């Protein structure tokens, strides 16, 4: 019998596992609506045929590396292959060049998107019925979904700013222990969080590492958006700051190349890790689990990603420069449209100004849940995501996530005007009710 206590309900009563279905359904049911619902990367930058055409570069690289003729290398790439992946050297080089992450290729397991990396890590770390993971709330649906699917408890910490994040985390760890739960991992998106767009400061990162080292808890640092910074100074990754073997770094080429590749990875620390195991033991365990889950990550996908890295001298910076320009323009268009649309409503409607990533959130003077999202789609032709869909507790009920990545300034202006019409109509009604 499963003795874990799990809560898979959203604050609006719907199942968290239904959220993905909701997203897909609204997109299908309202195809002509302007969508700020899903944070898909911008497709006009997918140069699929050209990228596939570069595969010979990877074949040559693989052949040279293993002392093989090109033809044998090509056949091996078409075969079942090494579970931990065939492009670990290129990933290590790209991380060093682009993300300030220094690691050896042997620390890497290549996964079927970052989603598989998260899943392997969580299920490896939480094997006892009382093992739990901690995360901020609201949290990325991918992580709550994995926990829910596997019956693993997921406990929120710090849904408001009333105390320093590390203190809130330490308190959550202590509380969980007092209830005989075993906090095993903290999941964080320190750079341009999905869904909030927020960034953890240098100090917050250091303090969280201290807390986790003290309590033997592993940090899962998920960083799909770190390279998409539009303003401000880069903050070092938690992996780079970690001297205690706490941080497992999770990455992906879904945003910097394209999600269709399904190539992501986990980087495990070397030596003794937080919680007692060694990095090599964790890597072996991930590898063994992966060998039964997906055997290996598509080697064709790896060959494409690897070939892109080879043709770009190891770095993705140049490739994503126009993409960053596009996202920055979209973000600015969304911020300007919000300012124009809600001028005069400054006390009631507020939003954050993310320095990067794909999302921002808007706070409204009323609750915005599934019904409101459906009404907006149906009556106003604009798709948005209630933040309560991502919440683990009662938070986020009056907030909405807006994705600006896969759009353009004109659609953004029109979409925000439509969203504004709904918000004004709704808050006007509320205002009238209050003054009656
Ligand atoms: C925070 C976060 N982590 C992971 C992923 C999934 O990445 P992948 O496509 O590599 O599975 C996403 C995708 O949107 C994301 O926002």
Tab-separated table of C-alpha atoms and ligand atoms in Angstrom:
chain	number	residue	atom	x	y	z
A	1	UNK	CA	0.000	0.000	0.000
A	2	UNK	CA	1.192	3.502	-0.711
A	3	UNK	CA	1.602	5.275	2.595
A	4	UNK	CA	2.671	8.596	1.146
A	5	UNK	CA	0.472	11.578	1.810
A	6	UNK	CA	0.064	13.521	-1.390
A	7	UNK	CA	-2.225	16.328	-2.377
A	8	UNK	CA	-2.701	16.615	-6.087
A	9	UNK	CA	-5.432	19.239	-5.999
A	10	UNK	CA	-5.027	22.811	-7.096
A	11	UNK	CA	-6.402	25.584	-4.968
A	12	UNK	CA	-9.355	25.897	-7.345
A	13	UNK	CA	-10.211	22.239	-6.741
A	14	UNK	CA	-8.999	20.909	-10.090
A	15	UNK	CA	-6.362	18.214	-10.264
A	16	UNK	CA	-2.843	19.482	-10.899
A	17	UNK	CA	-2.499	16.689	-13.383
A	18	UNK	CA	-5.341	18.267	-15.407
A	19	UNK	CA	-3.523	21.515	-15.981
A	20	UNK	CA	-1.633	20.286	-19.030
A	21	UNK	CA	-4.925	19.044	-20.492
A	22	UNK	CA	-6.494	22.424	-19.832
A	23	UNK	CA	-3.643	24.122	-21.685
A	24	UNK	CA	-3.947	21.828	-24.683
A	25	UNK	CA	-7.735	22.014	-24.714
A	26	UNK	CA	-8.023	25.799	-24.601
A	27	UNK	CA	-5.421	26.095	-27.335
A	28	UNK	CA	-7.443	23.634	-29.471
A	29	UNK	CA	-10.875	25.050	-28.632
A	30	UNK	CA	-9.925	28.664	-29.315
A	31	UNK	CA	-7.441	28.427	-32.200
A	32	UNK	CA	-7.911	32.052	-33.244
A	33	UNK	CA	-7.455	33.439	-29.728
A	34	UNK	CA	-4.262	35.296	-28.907
A	35	UNK	CA	-2.316	33.039	-26.583
A	36	UNK	CA	-0.196	34.077	-23.632
A	37	UNK	CA	-0.842	30.678	-22.062
A	38	UNK	CA	2.100	28.505	-22.960
A	39	UNK	CA	5.774	29.486	-22.898
A	40	UNK	CA	6.723	27.911	-26.188
A	41	UNK	CA	9.929	29.122	-27.817
A	42	UNK	CA	9.554	31.232	-30.991
A	43	UNK	CA	9.329	28.853	-33.956
A	44	UNK	CA	10.655	31.232	-36.617
A	45	UNK	CA	14.146	30.541	-35.280
A	46	UNK	CA	13.926	26.759	-35.768
A	47	UNK	CA	16.215	26.136	-38.741
A	48	UNK	CA	15.410	22.421	-38.810
A	49	UNK	CA	16.626	21.385	-42.279
A	50	UNK	CA	19.883	23.321	-41.973
A	51	UNK	CA	20.512	21.867	-38.535
A	52	UNK	CA	19.885	18.313	-39.750
A	53	UNK	CA	22.271	19.044	-42.627
A	54	UNK	CA	25.057	19.635	-40.113
A	55	UNK	CA	24.884	16.043	-38.744
A	56	UNK	CA	28.049	14.999	-40.682
A	57	UNK	CA	30.036	17.349	-38.427
A	58	UNK	CA	28.991	15.300	-35.414
A	59	UNK	CA	29.645	12.014	-37.236
A	60	UNK	CA	33.217	13.147	-37.931
A	61	UNK	CA	33.657	14.305	-34.337
A	62	UNK	CA	32.355	10.996	-32.953
A	63	UNK	CA	34.527	9.016	-35.410
A	64	UNK	CA	37.654	10.981	-34.447
A	65	UNK	CA	36.916	10.638	-30.750
A	66	UNK	CA	36.570	6.849	-30.949
A	67	UNK	CA	39.136	6.205	-33.692
A	68	UNK	CA	36.498	4.864	-36.103
A	69	UNK	CA	35.808	5.269	-39.814
A	70	UNK	CA	32.949	7.747	-40.464
A	71	UNK	CA	30.692	4.999	-41.741
A	72	UNK	CA	31.025	2.943	-38.564
A	73	UNK	CA	30.435	6.072	-36.475
A	74	UNK	CA	27.285	6.841	-38.483
A	75	UNK	CA	25.985	3.307	-37.951
A	76	UNK	CA	26.706	3.478	-34.226
A	77	UNK	CA	24.758	6.728	-33.969
A	78	UNK	CA	21.811	4.939	-35.599
A	79	UNK	CA	22.044	2.119	-33.060
A	80	UNK	CA	21.068	1.782	-29.426
A	81	UNK	CA	23.766	3.646	-27.579
A	82	UNK	CA	25.496	4.704	-24.401
A	83	UNK	CA	22.896	5.405	-21.693
A	84	UNK	CA	24.662	8.535	-20.389
A	85	UNK	CA	24.863	10.015	-23.865
A	86	UNK	CA	27.291	10.635	-26.694
A	87	UNK	CA	27.667	14.414	-26.482
A	88	UNK	CA	28.739	14.892	-22.835
A	89	UNK	CA	32.045	16.494	-23.915
A	90	UNK	CA	30.205	19.096	-26.003
A	91	UNK	CA	27.722	19.834	-23.222
A	92	UNK	CA	30.552	20.332	-20.712
A	93	UNK	CA	32.271	22.756	-23.103
A	94	UNK	CA	29.051	24.687	-23.797
A	95	UNK	CA	28.268	24.983	-20.075
A	96	UNK	CA	31.761	26.343	-19.403
A	97	UNK	CA	31.557	28.849	-22.278
A	98	UNK	CA	27.967	30.011	-21.853
A	99	UNK	CA	26.841	29.413	-18.284
A	100	UNK	CA	29.996	29.604	-16.131
A	101	UNK	CA	29.376	25.982	-15.145
A	102	UNK	CA	32.553	23.983	-14.884
A	103	UNK	CA	32.238	20.188	-14.950
A	104	UNK	CA	33.814	17.067	-16.434
A	105	UNK	CA	31.891	15.147	-19.136
A	106	UNK	CA	31.784	12.123	-16.781
A	107	UNK	CA	29.500	14.139	-14.442
A	108	UNK	CA	26.790	14.373	-17.112
A	109	UNK	CA	23.864	12.181	-18.079
A	110	UNK	CA	22.071	13.251	-21.262
A	111	UNK	CA	18.300	12.960	-20.888
A	112	UNK	CA	15.152	13.096	-22.992
A	113	UNK	CA	14.586	16.758	-22.228
A	114	UNK	CA	15.106	18.268	-18.840
A	115	UNK	CA	11.794	16.684	-17.858
A	116	UNK	CA	13.437	13.245	-17.786
A	117	UNK	CA	16.382	14.636	-15.790
A	118	UNK	CA	13.950	15.965	-13.168
A	119	UNK	CA	12.054	12.708	-13.099
A	120	UNK	CA	15.189	10.558	-12.711
A	121	UNK	CA	16.544	12.763	-9.918
A	122	UNK	CA	13.304	12.963	-7.958
A	123	UNK	CA	12.536	9.256	-8.146
A	124	UNK	CA	16.132	8.404	-7.215
A	125	UNK	CA	16.212	10.781	-4.242
A	126	UNK	CA	12.718	9.973	-2.940
A	127	UNK	CA	12.428	6.198	-2.588
A	128	UNK	CA	11.150	5.980	0.975
A	129	UNK	CA	7.429	6.696	1.560
A	130	UNK	CA	8.323	9.601	3.882
A	131	UNK	CA	10.773	11.224	1.455
A	132	UNK	CA	9.542	14.582	0.192
A	133	UNK	CA	10.694	17.401	-2.043
A	134	UNK	CA	10.423	21.083	-1.274
A	135	UNK	CA	9.742	23.844	-3.727
A	136	UNK	CA	8.559	27.411	-3.846
A	137	UNK	CA	4.927	27.995	-4.596
A	138	UNK	CA	3.801	28.633	-7.284
A	139	UNK	CA	6.024	26.039	-8.974
A	140	UNK	CA	6.653	24.717	-12.483
A	141	UNK	CA	3.987	22.153	-13.388
A	142	UNK	CA	6.619	19.685	-14.613
A	143	UNK	CA	7.993	19.161	-11.113
A	144	UNK	CA	4.670	18.957	-9.297
A	145	UNK	CA	3.455	16.568	-11.986
A	146	UNK	CA	6.406	14.205	-11.456
A	147	UNK	CA	5.857	14.223	-7.701
A	148	UNK	CA	2.120	13.593	-8.110
A	149	UNK	CA	2.574	10.837	-10.679
A	150	UNK	CA	5.001	9.035	-8.368
A	151	UNK	CA	3.081	9.596	-5.149
A	152	UNK	CA	5.923	11.705	-3.729
A	153	UNK	CA	5.050	14.446	-1.258
A	154	UNK	CA	5.819	17.967	-2.443
A	155	UNK	CA	5.835	20.684	0.191
A	156	UNK	CA	5.851	24.412	-0.532
A	157	UNK	CA	7.995	26.953	1.239
A	158	UNK	CA	7.876	30.749	1.068
A	159	UNK	CA	4.856	31.679	-0.977
A	160	UNK	CA	5.261	35.305	0.153
A	161	UNK	CA	8.186	37.642	0.864
A	162	UNK	CA	7.643	37.899	4.615
A	163	UNK	CA	10.994	36.316	5.489
A	164	UNK	CA	14.292	35.507	3.752
A	165	UNK	CA	13.936	32.538	1.451
A	166	UNK	CA	16.656	30.496	3.187
A	167	UNK	CA	14.961	31.003	6.589
A	168	UNK	CA	11.634	29.905	5.137
A	169	UNK	CA	13.335	26.852	3.660
A	170	UNK	CA	15.029	25.931	6.926
A	171	UNK	CA	11.733	26.292	8.761
A	172	UNK	CA	10.003	24.071	6.187
A	173	UNK	CA	12.738	21.427	6.561
A	174	UNK	CA	12.387	21.486	10.362
A	175	UNK	CA	8.581	21.359	10.210
A	176	UNK	CA	8.665	18.452	7.806
A	177	UNK	CA	11.092	16.560	10.054
A	178	UNK	CA	8.877	17.186	13.078
A	179	UNK	CA	6.124	15.404	11.116
A	180	UNK	CA	8.498	12.499	10.426
A	181	UNK	CA	8.928	13.479	6.786
A	182	UNK	CA	12.347	13.314	5.154
A	183	UNK	CA	13.125	16.341	2.961
A	184	UNK	CA	15.458	15.002	0.294
A	185	UNK	CA	15.577	17.709	-2.356
A	186	UNK	CA	14.743	21.326	-3.037
A	187	UNK	CA	13.682	22.163	-6.579
A	188	UNK	CA	14.458	25.696	-7.777
A	189	UNK	CA	14.484	27.685	-11.011
A	190	UNK	CA	16.845	30.433	-9.799
A	191	UNK	CA	16.969	32.312	-13.133
A	192	UNK	CA	13.694	33.646	-14.553
A	193	UNK	CA	11.472	31.185	-12.809
A	194	UNK	CA	8.534	29.545	-14.533
A	195	UNK	CA	5.849	30.730	-13.681
A	196	UNK	CA	6.898	33.963	-11.936
A	197	UNK	CA	9.911	35.246	-13.919
A	198	UNK	CA	11.764	35.961	-10.656
A	199	UNK	CA	15.534	35.621	-10.075
A	200	UNK	CA	17.273	34.526	-6.855
A	201	UNK	CA	19.963	36.955	-5.712
A	202	UNK	CA	23.584	35.909	-5.215
A	203	UNK	CA	23.061	36.052	-1.445
A	204	UNK	CA	19.847	34.001	-1.552
A	205	UNK	CA	21.636	31.338	-3.591
A	206	UNK	CA	24.519	31.168	-1.112
A	207	UNK	CA	22.227	31.059	1.914
A	208	UNK	CA	20.087	28.294	0.410
A	209	UNK	CA	23.218	26.243	-0.315
A	210	UNK	CA	24.294	26.705	3.336
A	211	UNK	CA	20.912	25.519	4.611
A	212	UNK	CA	20.856	22.503	2.307
A	213	UNK	CA	24.433	21.526	3.191
A	214	UNK	CA	23.553	21.746	6.887
A	215	UNK	CA	20.504	19.541	6.472
A	216	UNK	CA	21.810	17.045	3.921
A	217	UNK	CA	19.320	18.131	1.251
A	218	UNK	CA	20.099	18.126	-2.490
A	219	UNK	CA	19.307	21.194	-4.605
A	220	UNK	CA	17.915	20.557	-8.079
A	221	UNK	CA	18.799	23.705	-10.020
A	222	UNK	CA	16.666	23.805	-13.164
A	223	UNK	CA	18.034	26.396	-15.581
A	224	UNK	CA	16.266	26.467	-18.965
A	225	UNK	CA	16.078	30.289	-19.106
A	226	UNK	CA	19.469	31.436	-17.726
A	227	UNK	CA	20.830	32.348	-21.169
A	228	UNK	CA	17.769	34.468	-21.902
A	229	UNK	CA	18.730	37.566	-19.941
A	230	UNK	CA	17.628	40.879	-21.468
A	231	UNK	CA	18.883	43.328	-18.817
A	232	UNK	CA	20.937	43.438	-15.660
A	233	UNK	CA	23.930	41.487	-14.444
A	234	UNK	CA	24.344	37.727	-14.607
A	235	UNK	CA	24.120	35.982	-11.229
A	236	UNK	CA	26.351	32.871	-10.969
A	237	UNK	CA	24.486	29.576	-11.093
A	238	UNK	CA	24.006	27.732	-7.803
A	239	UNK	CA	26.109	24.906	-9.262
A	240	UNK	CA	29.005	27.356	-9.744
A	241	UNK	CA	28.598	28.717	-6.193
A	242	UNK	CA	28.363	25.299	-4.569
A	243	UNK	CA	31.470	24.056	-2.751
A	244	UNK	CA	29.589	21.468	-0.675
A	245	UNK	CA	28.339	18.972	-3.244
A	246	UNK	CA	24.734	20.134	-2.863
A	247	UNK	CA	23.686	21.142	-6.351
A	248	UNK	CA	22.604	18.950	-9.251
A	249	UNK	CA	22.334	21.142	-12.353
A	250	UNK	CA	19.518	20.442	-14.821
A	251	UNK	CA	19.716	21.845	-18.333
A	252	UNK	CA	18.054	21.614	-21.712
A	253	UNK	CA	18.440	22.623	-25.353
A	254	UNK	CA	14.657	23.064	-25.656
A	255	UNK	CA	14.826	26.850	-25.382
A	256	UNK	CA	18.275	27.559	-26.822
A	257	UNK	CA	17.828	25.251	-29.864
A	258	UNK	CA	14.336	23.699	-30.032
A	259	UNK	CA	12.118	21.446	-27.881
A	260	UNK	CA	11.629	18.932	-30.707
A	261	UNK	CA	15.187	17.716	-30.099
A	262	UNK	CA	14.212	16.421	-26.638
A	263	UNK	CA	17.795	16.788	-25.443
A	264	UNK	CA	18.430	17.820	-21.862
A	265	UNK	CA	20.857	16.735	-19.148
A	266	UNK	CA	21.726	16.484	-15.470
A	267	UNK	CA	25.161	17.415	-14.093
A	268	UNK	CA	25.965	15.711	-10.801
A	269	UNK	CA	28.669	17.017	-8.421
A	270	UNK	CA	31.900	15.048	-8.005
A	271	UNK	CA	32.908	13.588	-4.640
A	272	UNK	CA	30.821	13.453	-1.460
A	273	UNK	CA	27.339	14.925	-1.888
A	274	UNK	CA	24.893	16.537	0.473
A	275	UNK	CA	22.908	13.732	2.103
A	276	UNK	CA	25.770	11.217	2.234
A	277	UNK	CA	25.962	9.582	-1.182
A	278	UNK	CA	28.805	10.235	-3.628
A	279	UNK	CA	28.292	11.969	-6.948
A	280	UNK	CA	29.431	8.813	-8.752
A	281	UNK	CA	26.798	6.755	-6.885
A	282	UNK	CA	24.050	9.179	-7.838
A	283	UNK	CA	25.174	9.225	-11.459
A	284	UNK	CA	25.213	5.407	-11.580
A	285	UNK	CA	21.734	5.278	-10.093
A	286	UNK	CA	20.391	7.815	-12.612
A	287	UNK	CA	22.029	5.908	-15.423
A	288	UNK	CA	20.592	2.591	-14.305
A	289	UNK	CA	17.087	4.044	-13.960
A	290	UNK	CA	17.401	5.712	-17.368
A	291	UNK	CA	18.501	2.489	-19.007
A	292	UNK	CA	15.112	1.010	-18.081
A	293	UNK	CA	13.096	4.178	-18.714
A	294	UNK	CA	14.296	5.282	-22.157
A	295	UNK	CA	17.437	3.133	-22.812
A	296	UNK	CA	19.258	6.217	-24.081
A	297	UNK	CA	18.373	9.684	-25.317
A	298	UNK	CA	17.791	9.727	-29.095
A	299	UNK	CA	21.252	9.691	-30.637
A	300	UNK	CA	19.872	11.406	-33.723
A	301	UNK	CA	18.696	14.273	-31.489
A	302	UNK	CA	22.099	14.328	-29.811
A	303	UNK	CA	23.832	14.288	-33.208
A	304	UNK	CA	21.852	17.371	-34.281
A	305	UNK	CA	22.468	19.229	-31.002
A	306	UNK	CA	26.129	18.174	-31.048
A	307	UNK	CA	26.562	19.268	-34.667
A	308	UNK	CA	25.085	22.699	-33.873
A	309	UNK	CA	27.524	23.068	-30.980
A	310	UNK	CA	30.449	22.007	-33.187
A	311	UNK	CA	29.507	24.450	-35.935
A	312	UNK	CA	29.140	27.265	-33.371
A	313	UNK	CA	32.602	26.667	-31.824
A	314	UNK	CA	30.986	25.177	-28.738
A	315	UNK	CA	28.823	28.123	-27.678
A	316	UNK	CA	25.164	28.945	-28.317
A	317	UNK	CA	25.599	32.677	-27.604
A	318	UNK	CA	25.768	33.740	-31.272
A	319	UNK	CA	22.913	31.461	-32.347
A	320	UNK	CA	20.543	32.868	-29.736
A	321	UNK	CA	21.476	36.554	-30.126
A	322	UNK	CA	18.577	37.269	-32.559
A	323	UNK	CA	16.275	35.104	-30.435
A	324	UNK	CA	17.129	37.145	-27.348
A	325	UNK	CA	16.436	40.322	-29.314
A	326	UNK	CA	13.021	38.949	-30.284
A	327	UNK	CA	12.099	37.980	-26.711
A	328	UNK	CA	13.316	41.302	-25.318
A	329	UNK	CA	11.198	43.171	-27.886
A	330	UNK	CA	8.184	41.051	-26.940
A	331	UNK	CA	8.744	41.593	-23.232
A	332	UNK	CA	9.000	45.353	-23.773
A	333	UNK	CA	5.851	45.336	-25.912
A	334	UNK	CA	4.006	43.500	-23.152
A	335	UNK	CA	5.235	45.887	-20.445
A	336	UNK	CA	4.297	48.955	-22.518
A	337	UNK	CA	0.903	47.489	-23.378
A	338	UNK	CA	0.221	46.767	-19.711
A	339	UNK	CA	1.183	50.348	-18.809
A	340	UNK	CA	-1.076	51.795	-21.522
A	341	UNK	CA	-3.986	49.472	-20.854
A	342	UNK	CA	-3.995	49.806	-17.067
A	343	UNK	CA	-3.157	53.470	-16.806
A	344	UNK	CA	-5.450	54.781	-14.059
A	345	UNK	CA	-5.650	51.292	-12.495
A	346	UNK	CA	-2.181	51.367	-10.900
A	347	UNK	CA	-3.547	50.686	-7.410
A	348	UNK	CA	-5.512	47.642	-8.518
A	349	UNK	CA	-3.488	45.948	-11.252
A	350	UNK	CA	0.263	45.385	-10.839
A	351	UNK	CA	2.878	43.256	-12.569
A	352	UNK	CA	6.568	42.385	-12.346
A	353	UNK	CA	9.248	43.411	-14.842
A	354	UNK	CA	11.373	40.308	-15.481
A	355	UNK	CA	14.958	40.862	-16.652
A	356	UNK	CA	14.748	37.722	-18.767
A	357	UNK	CA	12.931	34.460	-19.428
A	358	UNK	CA	9.555	33.921	-21.046
A	359	UNK	CA	6.975	35.035	-18.450
A	360	UNK	CA	5.608	37.791	-16.290
A	361	UNK	CA	2.749	37.742	-13.802
A	362	UNK	CA	-0.073	40.219	-13.249
A	363	UNK	CA	-1.884	40.725	-9.939
A	364	UNK	CA	-5.595	41.542	-10.250
A	365	UNK	CA	-8.139	42.981	-7.831
A	366	UNK	CA	-10.212	39.761	-8.004
A	367	UNK	CA	-9.651	35.998	-8.131
A	368	UNK	CA	-8.715	34.639	-11.533
A	369	UNK	CA	-9.198	30.875	-11.879
A	370	UNK	CA	-10.258	28.328	-14.473
A	371	UNK	CA	-13.687	29.942	-15.054
A	372	UNK	CA	-12.172	33.360	-15.636
A	373	UNK	CA	-9.528	31.900	-17.971
A	374	UNK	CA	-12.249	30.151	-19.980
A	375	UNK	CA	-14.397	33.287	-20.070
A	376	UNK	CA	-11.414	35.326	-21.292
A	377	UNK	CA	-10.769	32.769	-24.034
A	378	UNK	CA	-14.399	32.505	-25.060
A	379	UNK	CA	-15.598	36.109	-24.826
A	380	UNK	CA	-12.392	38.090	-25.313
A	381	UNK	CA	-10.245	35.787	-27.473
A	382	UNK	CA	-7.198	35.783	-25.208
A	383	UNK	CA	-5.623	32.792	-23.452
A	384	UNK	CA	-3.862	33.164	-20.107
A	385	UNK	CA	-2.799	30.892	-17.246
A	386	UNK	CA	-4.165	31.418	-13.726
A	387	UNK	CA	-1.257	31.316	-11.299
A	388	UNK	CA	-3.366	29.159	-8.981
A	389	UNK	CA	-2.751	26.340	-11.499
A	390	UNK	CA	0.866	26.329	-10.342
A	391	UNK	CA	0.180	26.866	-6.653
A	392	UNK	CA	0.802	24.241	-4.009
A	393	UNK	CA	-1.137	26.117	-1.378
A	394	UNK	CA	-3.747	28.826	-1.338
A	395	UNK	CA	-1.535	31.407	-3.005
A	396	UNK	CA	-1.702	32.890	-6.474
A	397	UNK	CA	-5.489	33.136	-6.678
A	398	UNK	CA	-5.433	36.736	-7.847
A	399	UNK	CA	-2.519	36.352	-10.250
A	400	UNK	CA	-2.148	35.419	-13.909
A	401	UNK	CA	0.912	34.219	-15.821
A	402	UNK	CA	1.440	35.779	-19.244
A	403	UNK	CA	3.975	34.233	-21.624
A	404	UNK	CA	5.458	36.623	-24.187
A	405	UNK	CA	7.917	34.249	-25.908
A	406	UNK	CA	5.917	32.879	-28.825
A	407	UNK	CA	4.163	36.041	-29.990
A	408	UNK	CA	4.944	39.373	-31.637
A	409	UNK	CA	4.480	42.996	-30.560
A	410	UNK	CA	1.301	43.515	-32.583
A	411	UNK	CA	-0.437	40.437	-31.167
A	412	UNK	CA	0.824	41.316	-27.715
A	413	UNK	CA	-0.704	44.809	-27.913
A	414	UNK	CA	-4.018	43.406	-29.138
A	415	UNK	CA	-4.003	40.557	-26.597
A	416	UNK	CA	-3.286	42.838	-23.651
A	417	UNK	CA	-6.033	45.216	-24.806
A	418	UNK	CA	-8.455	42.250	-24.842
A	419	UNK	CA	-7.276	41.071	-21.435
A	420	UNK	CA	-7.601	44.656	-20.169
A	421	UNK	CA	-11.200	44.848	-21.391
A	422	UNK	CA	-12.028	41.743	-19.336
A	423	UNK	CA	-10.217	43.002	-16.225
A	424	UNK	CA	-11.868	46.423	-16.397
A	425	UNK	CA	-15.294	44.923	-16.973
A	426	UNK	CA	-14.805	42.583	-14.035
A	427	UNK	CA	-13.317	45.080	-11.630
A	428	UNK	CA	-15.992	47.631	-12.614
A	429	UNK	CA	-18.651	45.112	-11.677
A	430	UNK	CA	-16.889	44.371	-8.407
A	431	UNK	CA	-16.595	48.079	-7.718
A	432	UNK	CA	-20.329	48.573	-8.318
A	433	UNK	CA	-21.172	45.655	-6.013
A	434	UNK	CA	-18.988	47.101	-3.260
A	435	UNK	CA	-20.512	50.576	-3.557
A	436	UNK	CA	-24.114	49.278	-3.477
B	1	LIG	C1	11.284	25.427	-15.606
B	1	LIG	C2	11.256	24.408	-16.700
B	1	LIG	N1	11.926	23.272	-16.546
B	1	LIG	C3	11.920	22.326	-17.500
B	1	LIG	C4	11.224	22.495	-18.666
B	1	LIG	C5	11.154	21.354	-19.655
B	1	LIG	O1	12.215	21.305	-20.470
B	1	LIG	P1	12.401	20.124	-21.535
B	1	LIG	O2	11.712	20.530	-22.779
B	1	LIG	O3	13.874	20.066	-21.679
B	1	LIG	O4	11.854	18.868	-20.964
B	1	LIG	C6	10.520	23.670	-18.884
B	1	LIG	C7	9.741	23.839	-20.108
B	1	LIG	O5	8.944	24.707	-20.289
B	1	LIG	C8	10.532	24.663	-17.871
B	1	LIG	O6	9.857	25.801	-17.996
